[in-house]
Coordinates of C-alpha atoms in Angstrom, one line a residue:
X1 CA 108.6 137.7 137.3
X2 CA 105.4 136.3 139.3
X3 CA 105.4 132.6 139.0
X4 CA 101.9 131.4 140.7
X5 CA 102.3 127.8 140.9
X6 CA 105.5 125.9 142.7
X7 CA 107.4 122.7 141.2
X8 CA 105.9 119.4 142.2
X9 CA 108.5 119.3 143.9
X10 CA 108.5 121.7 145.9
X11 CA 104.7 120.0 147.1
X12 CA 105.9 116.8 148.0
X13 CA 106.1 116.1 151.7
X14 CA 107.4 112.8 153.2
X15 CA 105.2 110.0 153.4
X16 CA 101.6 111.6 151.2
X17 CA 100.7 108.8 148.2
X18 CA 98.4 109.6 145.9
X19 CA 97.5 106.0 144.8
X20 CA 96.4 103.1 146.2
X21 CA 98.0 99.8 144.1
X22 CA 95.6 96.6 144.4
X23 CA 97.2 93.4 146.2
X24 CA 98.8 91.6 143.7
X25 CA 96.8 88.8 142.2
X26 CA 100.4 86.4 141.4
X27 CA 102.7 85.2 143.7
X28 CA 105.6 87.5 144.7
X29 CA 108.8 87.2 143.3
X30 CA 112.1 88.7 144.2
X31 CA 114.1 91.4 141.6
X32 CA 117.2 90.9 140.5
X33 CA 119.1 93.0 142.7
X34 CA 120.6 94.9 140.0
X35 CA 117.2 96.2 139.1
X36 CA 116.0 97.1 142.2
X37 CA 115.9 100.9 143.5
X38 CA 115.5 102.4 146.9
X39 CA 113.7 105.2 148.1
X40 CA 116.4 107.6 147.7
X41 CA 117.7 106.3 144.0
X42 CA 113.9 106.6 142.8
X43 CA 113.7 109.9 144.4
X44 CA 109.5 111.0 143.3
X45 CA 108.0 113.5 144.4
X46 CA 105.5 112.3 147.2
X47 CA 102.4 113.8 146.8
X48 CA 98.5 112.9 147.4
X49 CA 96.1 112.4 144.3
X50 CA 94.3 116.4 144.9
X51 CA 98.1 117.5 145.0
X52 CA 98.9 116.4 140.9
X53 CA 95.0 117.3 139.9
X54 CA 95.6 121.0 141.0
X55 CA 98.8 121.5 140.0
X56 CA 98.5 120.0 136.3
X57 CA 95.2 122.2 136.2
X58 CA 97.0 125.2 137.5
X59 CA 99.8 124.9 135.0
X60 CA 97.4 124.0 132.2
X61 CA 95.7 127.3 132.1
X62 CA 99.0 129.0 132.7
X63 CA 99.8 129.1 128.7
X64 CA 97.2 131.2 126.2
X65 CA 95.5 128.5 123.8
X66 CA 92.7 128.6 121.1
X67 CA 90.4 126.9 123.7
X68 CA 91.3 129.8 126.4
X69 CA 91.4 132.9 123.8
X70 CA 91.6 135.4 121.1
X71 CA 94.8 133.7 119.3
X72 CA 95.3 135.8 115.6
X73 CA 98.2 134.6 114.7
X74 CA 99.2 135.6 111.0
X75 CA 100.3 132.8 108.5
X76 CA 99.4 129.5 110.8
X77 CA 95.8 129.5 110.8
X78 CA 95.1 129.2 114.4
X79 CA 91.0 128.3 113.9
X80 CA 89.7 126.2 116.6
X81 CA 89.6 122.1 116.1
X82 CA 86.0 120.5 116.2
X83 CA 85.7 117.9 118.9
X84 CA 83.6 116.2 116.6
X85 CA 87.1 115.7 114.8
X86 CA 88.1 114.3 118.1
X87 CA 85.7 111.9 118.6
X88 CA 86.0 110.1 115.3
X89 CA 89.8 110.3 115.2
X90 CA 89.6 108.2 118.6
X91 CA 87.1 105.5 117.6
X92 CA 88.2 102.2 118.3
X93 CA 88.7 101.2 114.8
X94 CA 90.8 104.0 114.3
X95 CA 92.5 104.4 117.3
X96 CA 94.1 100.4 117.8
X97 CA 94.8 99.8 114.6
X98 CA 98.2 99.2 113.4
X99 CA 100.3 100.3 110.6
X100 CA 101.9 96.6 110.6
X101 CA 98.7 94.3 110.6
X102 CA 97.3 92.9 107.1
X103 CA 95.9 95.3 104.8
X104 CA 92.6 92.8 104.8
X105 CA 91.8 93.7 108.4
X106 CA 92.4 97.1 107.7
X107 CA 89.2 98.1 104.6
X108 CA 87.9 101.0 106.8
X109 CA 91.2 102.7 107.2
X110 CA 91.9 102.3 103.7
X111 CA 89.2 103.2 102.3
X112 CA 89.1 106.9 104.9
X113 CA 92.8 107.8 103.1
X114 CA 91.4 106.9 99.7
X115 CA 88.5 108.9 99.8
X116 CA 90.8 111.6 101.7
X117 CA 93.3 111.4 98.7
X118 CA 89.8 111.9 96.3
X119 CA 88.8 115.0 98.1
X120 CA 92.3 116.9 98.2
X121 CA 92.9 115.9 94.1
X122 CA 89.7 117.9 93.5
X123 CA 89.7 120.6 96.0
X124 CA 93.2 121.4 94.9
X125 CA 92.9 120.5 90.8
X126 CA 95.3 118.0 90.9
X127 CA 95.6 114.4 89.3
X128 CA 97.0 112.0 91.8
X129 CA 97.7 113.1 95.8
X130 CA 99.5 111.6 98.5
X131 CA 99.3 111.1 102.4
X132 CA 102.7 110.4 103.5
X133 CA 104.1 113.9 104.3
X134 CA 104.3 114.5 108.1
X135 CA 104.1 118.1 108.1
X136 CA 104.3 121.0 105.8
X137 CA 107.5 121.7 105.5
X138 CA 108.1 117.7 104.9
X139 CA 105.9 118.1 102.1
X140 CA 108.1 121.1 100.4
X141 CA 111.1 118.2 100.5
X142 CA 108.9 115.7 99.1
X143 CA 107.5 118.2 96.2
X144 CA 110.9 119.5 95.4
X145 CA 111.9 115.9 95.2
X146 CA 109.5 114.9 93.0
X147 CA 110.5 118.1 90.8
X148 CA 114.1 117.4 90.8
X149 CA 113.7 113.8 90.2
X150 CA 111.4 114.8 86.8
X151 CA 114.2 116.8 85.5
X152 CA 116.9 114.2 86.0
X153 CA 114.1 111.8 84.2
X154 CA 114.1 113.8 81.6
X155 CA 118.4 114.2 81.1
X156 CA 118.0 117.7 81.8
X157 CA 120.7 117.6 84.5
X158 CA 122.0 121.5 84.1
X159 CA 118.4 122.6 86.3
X160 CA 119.6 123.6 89.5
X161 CA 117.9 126.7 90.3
X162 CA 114.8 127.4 92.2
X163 CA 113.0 130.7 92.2
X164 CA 111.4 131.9 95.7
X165 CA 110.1 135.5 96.0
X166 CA 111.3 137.5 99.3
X167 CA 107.8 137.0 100.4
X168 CA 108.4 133.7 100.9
X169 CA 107.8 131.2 104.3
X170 CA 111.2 130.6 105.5
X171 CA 110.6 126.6 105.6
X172 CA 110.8 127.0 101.4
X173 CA 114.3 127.6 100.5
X174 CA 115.7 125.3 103.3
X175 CA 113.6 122.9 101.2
X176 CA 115.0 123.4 98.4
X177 CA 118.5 123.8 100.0
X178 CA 118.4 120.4 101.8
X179 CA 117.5 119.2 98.1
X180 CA 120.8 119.9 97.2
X181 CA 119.5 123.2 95.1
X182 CA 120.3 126.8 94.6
X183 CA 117.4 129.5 96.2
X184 CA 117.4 132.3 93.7
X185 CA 115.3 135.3 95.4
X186 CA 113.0 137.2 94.0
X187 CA 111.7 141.1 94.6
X188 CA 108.5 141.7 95.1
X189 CA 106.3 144.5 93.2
X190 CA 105.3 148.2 94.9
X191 CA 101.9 146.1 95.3
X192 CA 103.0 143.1 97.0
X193 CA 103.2 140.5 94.0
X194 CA 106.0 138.5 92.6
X195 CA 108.4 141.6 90.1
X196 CA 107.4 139.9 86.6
X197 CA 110.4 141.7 85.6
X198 CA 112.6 139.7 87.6
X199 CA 110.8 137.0 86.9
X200 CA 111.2 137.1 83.5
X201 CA 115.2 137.9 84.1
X202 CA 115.7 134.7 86.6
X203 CA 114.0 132.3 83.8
X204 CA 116.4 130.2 82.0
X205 CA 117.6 126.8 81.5
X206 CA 119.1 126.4 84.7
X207 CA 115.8 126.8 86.5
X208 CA 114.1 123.9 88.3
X209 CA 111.2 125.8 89.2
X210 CA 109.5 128.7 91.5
X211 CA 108.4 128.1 94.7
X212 CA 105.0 130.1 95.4
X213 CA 102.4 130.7 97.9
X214 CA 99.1 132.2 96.8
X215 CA 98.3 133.5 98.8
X216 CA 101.1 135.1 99.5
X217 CA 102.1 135.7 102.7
X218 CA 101.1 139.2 102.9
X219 CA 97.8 137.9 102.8
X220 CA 97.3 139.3 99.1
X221 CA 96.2 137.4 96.0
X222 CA 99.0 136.7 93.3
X223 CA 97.4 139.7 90.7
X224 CA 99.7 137.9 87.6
X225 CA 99.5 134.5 88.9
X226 CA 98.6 133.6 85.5
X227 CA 101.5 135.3 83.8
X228 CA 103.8 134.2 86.6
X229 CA 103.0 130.2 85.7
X230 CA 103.3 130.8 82.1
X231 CA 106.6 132.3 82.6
X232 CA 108.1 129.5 84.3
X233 CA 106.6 126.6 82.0
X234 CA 108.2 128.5 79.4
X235 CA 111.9 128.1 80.7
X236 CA 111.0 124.4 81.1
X237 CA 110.3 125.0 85.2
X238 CA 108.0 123.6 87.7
X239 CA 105.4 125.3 89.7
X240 CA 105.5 124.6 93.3
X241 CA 102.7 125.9 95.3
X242 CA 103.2 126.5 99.0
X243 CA 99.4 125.3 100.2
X244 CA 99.8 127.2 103.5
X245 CA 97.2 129.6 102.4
X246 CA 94.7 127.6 101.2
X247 CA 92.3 128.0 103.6
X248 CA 91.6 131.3 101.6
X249 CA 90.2 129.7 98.4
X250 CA 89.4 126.5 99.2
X251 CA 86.0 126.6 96.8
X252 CA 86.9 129.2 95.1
X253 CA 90.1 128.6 92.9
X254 CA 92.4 125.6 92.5
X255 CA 96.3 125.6 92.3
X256 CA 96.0 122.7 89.5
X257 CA 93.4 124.9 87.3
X258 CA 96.0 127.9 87.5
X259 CA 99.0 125.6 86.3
X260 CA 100.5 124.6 89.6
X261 CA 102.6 121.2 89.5
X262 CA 103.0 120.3 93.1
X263 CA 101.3 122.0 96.4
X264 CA 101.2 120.4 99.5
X265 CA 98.2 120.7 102.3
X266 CA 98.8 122.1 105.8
X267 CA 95.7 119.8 107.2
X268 CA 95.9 121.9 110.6
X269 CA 95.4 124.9 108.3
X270 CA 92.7 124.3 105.8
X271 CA 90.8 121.6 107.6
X272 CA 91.5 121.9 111.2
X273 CA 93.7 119.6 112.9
X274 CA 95.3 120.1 116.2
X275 CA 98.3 122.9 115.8
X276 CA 101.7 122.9 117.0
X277 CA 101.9 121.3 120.6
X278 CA 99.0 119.9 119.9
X279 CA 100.1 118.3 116.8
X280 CA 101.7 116.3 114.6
X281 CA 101.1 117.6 111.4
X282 CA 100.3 116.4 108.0
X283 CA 101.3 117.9 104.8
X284 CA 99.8 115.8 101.8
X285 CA 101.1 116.6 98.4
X286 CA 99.1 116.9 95.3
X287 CA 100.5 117.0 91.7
X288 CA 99.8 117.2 88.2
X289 CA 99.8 115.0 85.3
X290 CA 103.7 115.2 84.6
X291 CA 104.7 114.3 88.3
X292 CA 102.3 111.6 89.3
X293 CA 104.5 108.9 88.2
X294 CA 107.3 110.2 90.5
X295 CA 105.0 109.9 93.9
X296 CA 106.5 108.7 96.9
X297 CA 105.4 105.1 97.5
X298 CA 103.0 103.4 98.9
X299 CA 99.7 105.5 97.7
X300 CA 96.2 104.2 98.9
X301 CA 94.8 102.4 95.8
X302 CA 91.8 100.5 94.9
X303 CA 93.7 97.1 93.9
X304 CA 90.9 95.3 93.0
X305 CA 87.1 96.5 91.6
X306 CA 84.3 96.3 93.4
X307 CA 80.5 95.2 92.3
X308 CA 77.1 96.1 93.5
X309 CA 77.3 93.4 96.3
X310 CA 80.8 94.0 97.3
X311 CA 83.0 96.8 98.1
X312 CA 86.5 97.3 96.4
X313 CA 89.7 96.1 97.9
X314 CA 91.9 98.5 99.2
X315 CA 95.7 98.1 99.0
X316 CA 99.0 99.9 98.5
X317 CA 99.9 100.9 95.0
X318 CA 103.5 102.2 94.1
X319 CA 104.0 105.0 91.0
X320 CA 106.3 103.8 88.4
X321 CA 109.1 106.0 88.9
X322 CA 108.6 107.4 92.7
X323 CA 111.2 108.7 94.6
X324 CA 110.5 106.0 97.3
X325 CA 109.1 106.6 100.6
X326 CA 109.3 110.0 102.8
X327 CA 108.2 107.9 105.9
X328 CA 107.5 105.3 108.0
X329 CA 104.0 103.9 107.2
X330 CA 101.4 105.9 105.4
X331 CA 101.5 109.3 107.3
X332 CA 99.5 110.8 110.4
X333 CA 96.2 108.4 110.0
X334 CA 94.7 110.0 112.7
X335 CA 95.4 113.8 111.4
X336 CA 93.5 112.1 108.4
X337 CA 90.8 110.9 110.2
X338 CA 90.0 114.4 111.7
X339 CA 90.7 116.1 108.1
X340 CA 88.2 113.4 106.3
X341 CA 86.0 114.4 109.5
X342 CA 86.1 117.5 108.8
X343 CA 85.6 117.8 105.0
X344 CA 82.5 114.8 105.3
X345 CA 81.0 117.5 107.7
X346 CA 81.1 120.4 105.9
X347 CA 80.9 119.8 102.3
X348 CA 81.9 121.3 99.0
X349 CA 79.7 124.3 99.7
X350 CA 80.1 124.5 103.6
X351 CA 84.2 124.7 102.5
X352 CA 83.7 127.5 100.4
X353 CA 82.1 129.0 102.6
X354 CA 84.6 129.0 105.7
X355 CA 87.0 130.2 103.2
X356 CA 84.7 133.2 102.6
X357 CA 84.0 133.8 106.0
X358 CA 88.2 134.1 106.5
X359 CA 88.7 136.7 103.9
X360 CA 85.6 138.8 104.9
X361 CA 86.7 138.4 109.1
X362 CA 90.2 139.4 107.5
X363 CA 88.9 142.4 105.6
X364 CA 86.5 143.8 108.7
X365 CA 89.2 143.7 111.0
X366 CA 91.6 145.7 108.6
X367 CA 89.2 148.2 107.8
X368 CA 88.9 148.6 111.4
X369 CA 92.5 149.3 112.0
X370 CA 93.8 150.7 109.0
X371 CA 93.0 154.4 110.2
X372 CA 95.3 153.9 113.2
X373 CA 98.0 151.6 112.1
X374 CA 99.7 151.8 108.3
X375 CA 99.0 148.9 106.6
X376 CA 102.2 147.2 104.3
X377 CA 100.1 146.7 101.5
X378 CA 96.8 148.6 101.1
X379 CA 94.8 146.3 99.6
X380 CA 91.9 143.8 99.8
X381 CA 93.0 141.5 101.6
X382 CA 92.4 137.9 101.4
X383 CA 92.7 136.1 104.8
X384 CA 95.2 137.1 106.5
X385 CA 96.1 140.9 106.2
X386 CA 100.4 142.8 107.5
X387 CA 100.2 146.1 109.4
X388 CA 103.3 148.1 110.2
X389 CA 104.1 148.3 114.3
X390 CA 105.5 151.4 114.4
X391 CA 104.9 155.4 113.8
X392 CA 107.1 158.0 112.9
X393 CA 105.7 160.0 115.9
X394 CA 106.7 157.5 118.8
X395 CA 109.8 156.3 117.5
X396 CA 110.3 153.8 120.7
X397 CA 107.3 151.6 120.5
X398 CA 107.7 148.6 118.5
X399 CA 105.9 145.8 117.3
X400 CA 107.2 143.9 119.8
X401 CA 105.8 146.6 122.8
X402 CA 102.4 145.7 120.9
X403 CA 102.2 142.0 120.9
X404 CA 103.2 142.2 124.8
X405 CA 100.8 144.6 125.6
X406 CA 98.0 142.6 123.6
X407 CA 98.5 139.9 126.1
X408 CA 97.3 142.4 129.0
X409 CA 94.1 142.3 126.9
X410 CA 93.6 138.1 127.3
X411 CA 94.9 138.4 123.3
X412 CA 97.5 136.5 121.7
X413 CA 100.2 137.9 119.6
X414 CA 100.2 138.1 116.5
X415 CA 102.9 137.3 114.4
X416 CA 105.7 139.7 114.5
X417 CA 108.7 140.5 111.9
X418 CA 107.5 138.3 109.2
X419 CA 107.1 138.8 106.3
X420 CA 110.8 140.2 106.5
X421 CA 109.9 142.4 104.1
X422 CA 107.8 144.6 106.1
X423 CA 109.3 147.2 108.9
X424 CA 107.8 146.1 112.3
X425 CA 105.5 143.8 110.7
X426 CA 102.5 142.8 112.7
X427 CA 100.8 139.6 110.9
X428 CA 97.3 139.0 111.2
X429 CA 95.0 135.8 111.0
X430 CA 91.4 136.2 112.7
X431 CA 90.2 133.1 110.5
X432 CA 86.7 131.9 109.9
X433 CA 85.7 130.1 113.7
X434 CA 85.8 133.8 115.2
X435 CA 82.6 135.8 116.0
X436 CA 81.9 139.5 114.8
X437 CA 81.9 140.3 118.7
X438 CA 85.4 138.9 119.3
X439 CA 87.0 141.0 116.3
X440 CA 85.6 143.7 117.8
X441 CA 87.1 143.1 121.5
X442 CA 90.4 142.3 119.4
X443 CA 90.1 146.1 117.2
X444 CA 89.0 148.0 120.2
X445 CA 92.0 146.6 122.0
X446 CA 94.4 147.3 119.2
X447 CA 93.2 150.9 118.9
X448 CA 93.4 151.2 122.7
X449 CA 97.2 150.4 122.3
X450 CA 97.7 152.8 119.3
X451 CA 96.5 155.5 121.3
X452 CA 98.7 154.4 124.5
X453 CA 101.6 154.3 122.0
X454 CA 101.2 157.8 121.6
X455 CA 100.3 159.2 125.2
X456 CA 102.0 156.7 127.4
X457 CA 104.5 154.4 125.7
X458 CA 106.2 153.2 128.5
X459 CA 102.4 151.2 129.1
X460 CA 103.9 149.7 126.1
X461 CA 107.7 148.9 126.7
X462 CA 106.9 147.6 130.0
X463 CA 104.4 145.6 129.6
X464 CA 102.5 142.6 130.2
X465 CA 101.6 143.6 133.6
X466 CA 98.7 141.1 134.0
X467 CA 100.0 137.6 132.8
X468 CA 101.8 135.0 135.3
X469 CA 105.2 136.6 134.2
X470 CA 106.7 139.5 132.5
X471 CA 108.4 140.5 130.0
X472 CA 110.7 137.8 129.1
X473 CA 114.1 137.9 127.8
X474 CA 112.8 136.1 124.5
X475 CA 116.7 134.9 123.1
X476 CA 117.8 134.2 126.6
X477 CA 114.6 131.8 127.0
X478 CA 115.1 130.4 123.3
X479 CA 119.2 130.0 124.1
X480 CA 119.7 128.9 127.8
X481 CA 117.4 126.0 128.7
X482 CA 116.4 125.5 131.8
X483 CA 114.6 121.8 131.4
X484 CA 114.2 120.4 134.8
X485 CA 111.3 119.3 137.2
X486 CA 113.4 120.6 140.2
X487 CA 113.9 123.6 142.4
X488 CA 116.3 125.5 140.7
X489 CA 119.0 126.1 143.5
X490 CA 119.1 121.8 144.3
X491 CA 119.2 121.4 140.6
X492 CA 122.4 124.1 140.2
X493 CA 124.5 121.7 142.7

């Protein structure tokens, strides 16, 4: 392991400051003594101003990022975030507000998440949406919720079954289970679709509804998507649409045209909002006419009409059977802000668009590769495309020996053993924000490893050999934390 930059610990030396604290401009008072800590009991690092700017720079480029690279990583949509998005989200009106304070001092706000709730009701071909999810997955719960709580409506208590095909993102059937529901998997077809067959098998009374994403997470468009939604309906079941894939057809098709009940947003996804560390999320839920009564409460709402010389009044409106609220406040406001930022920006055609560019980056890139790795699936692909990390002629390499070595090239991994359902699976995601000349650094690089896999593997199992440390043990890392700002042998006594 090479680390490159010490602990700031290990660069404090007795007696350097880095600040300067301005006389105080009230008299002095004593502490309580119970409050007041020594030298020794405060124990900080004692370093000069330079010290902490190079060493938080140092570490800051240490980790691979969409600002620093290359970052294709299958099924979460790692495009780069407009600092426009930035900028507004960080406006002072914005920015100080405060969930608490009267609604009548807070138009501008309301008025953003209305017009945010407009957009995603007809992107998506829904009637009614809402804002308060905090994340993807949090909007699953809050759409099998809603689904549950229309059955129960209904007296149709014997629904307890919810259909998810093996394709599926993990995060939907511990939805459902933490709903208090049964997952019943499904196959999937010899072309990567949901087996009609057992489909048509699994519908029955008992059936809450399918869970589905489309597309799928093979990157492949649903072929009987219309079929598969009649199927359900017909047993009396929801549709649930997993909206993590959207970003392929925003535009171009809409979940609520193709009979989809519920479908929540990834914002980070389809509209670009900062990603995992950089988060939080938002996962806004749209529905159809037969769940919008059971929203979770508040929704934005106009609450009273406006005229040609004044604006409406924005307020909070509650559904007249909704399962209540999913969270604090309203949701992420200022993920809203950057999504409403966003859409304004680009417009109805510039989103179709970017969903267009997606699937075509997806589609040069696996034409490029498809000759030297096998592809799951071998079809058109829509925007995000599975190959197989493996041959039968170099039995040792692995997907994982791939990903590491891709990180020699400045790359970042893709996403490796998911779908579950493909051996050695190597998930790709080049979205719309990359150039033509960085898909072909990233192919070149990929076909530069096939042909190592074959000559010199060991390039492969040992590597990366050119990042700030090796090869880590991944489970060791994930299972024995070592949290701590000290030197590791003063911390271990």
């Amino acid at each position: 392991m090479k680390m490159t930059e010490p602990l700031i610990y290990e660069l404090s030396s007795p007696g350097r400051v880095g600040i300067a604290l301005p006389e105080p401009d009230v008299p002095l008072a004593e502490l309580p003594a119970g409050l007041v800590r020594d030298a020794d009991s405060l124990d900080l690092p004692e370093v000069s101003q330079l010290d902490v700017v190079r060493h938080f720079n140092h570490l800051s480029i240490l980790n691979h990022s969409i600002d620093r690279g290359f970052y294709p990583l299958g099924s979460c949509t790692m495009k780069y975030n407009p600092r426009l998005n930035e900028d507004t989200a960080r406006l002072p009106g914005f920015a100080f507000s405060h969930p608490l304070q009267d609604p009548g001092t807070a138009q501008g706000n309301l008025a953003l998440m209305y017009q945010l709730q407009e957009w995603l009701k007809e992107i998506g071909g829904f009637v009614a949406v809402t804002l308060q999810p905090a994340a993807g997955a949090h909007g699953e719960f809050t759409g099998i919720l809603m689904m549950r709580a229309y059955h129960l409506d209904r007296d149709d208590t014997a629904r307890k079954k919810i259909l998810i095909p093996n394709s599926a993102h993990g995060t939907n059937p511990a939805s459902t289970t933490m709903s208090g529901l049964e997952v019943v998997e499904l196959p999937s077809d010899d072309r990567g679709n949901i087996d009609l067959e057992a489909l048509r098998n699994a519908c029955g009374p008992d059936v809450v509804g399918l869970m589905i994403t489309n597309p799928n997470t093979l990157g492949l468009f649903e072929e009987h998507i219309e079929q598969v939604v009649k199927l359900v309906h017909e047993c009396g079941g929801l549709v649930y649409g997993d909206g993590a894939n959207m970003n392929a057809i925003v535009g171009v098709a809409r979940p609520g045209d193709l009979g989809f009940d519920v479908m929540h947003y990834n914002l980070h996804k389809t509209f670009s909002t900062p990603h995992g560390g950089g988060g939080p999320g938002s996962g806004p839920v749209g529905v159809s006419e037969r769940l919008k009564d059971f929203l979770p409460a508040p929704l934005i709402g106009i609450v009273e009409e406006g005229d040609d010389d004044e604006p409406p009044l924005y307020g909070f409106v509650t559904p007249k059977k909704s399962i209540g609220r999913v969270k604090a406040f309203n949701g992420q406001f200022g993920m809203h802000v950057r999504a409403y930022t966003y859409i304004r920006v680009h417009g109805a055609s510039g989103l179709r668009e970017n969903s267009e560019a997606a699937v075509l980056n997806a589609n040069y890139l696996l034409a490029k590769l498809k000759g030297a790795y096998k592809v799951a699936y071998d079809r058109v692909c829509m925007h995000e495309f599975v190959l197989e990390g493996h041959w039968a002629d170099a039995p040792d390499v692995h997907a994982l020996d791939i990903s590491k070595r891709l990180m020699d090239f400045g790359i970042h991994p893709p996403t490796n053993y998911f779908p579950l359902i493909v051996k050695e699976a190597l998930m790709i995601e080049p979205t719309e924000t990359e150039s033509k000349e960085t898909l072909d650094q990233f192919a070149e690089a990929m076909l530069v490893i096939a042909r190592e896999a074959h000559e010199s593997p060991e390039v492969l199992k040992t590597a990366p050999h050119v990042t700030p440390v090796a090869r880590l043990d991944e489970v060791r890392a994930a299972k024995e934390l070592v949290l701590c700002c000290r030197p590791i042998p003063e911390w271990a006594e």
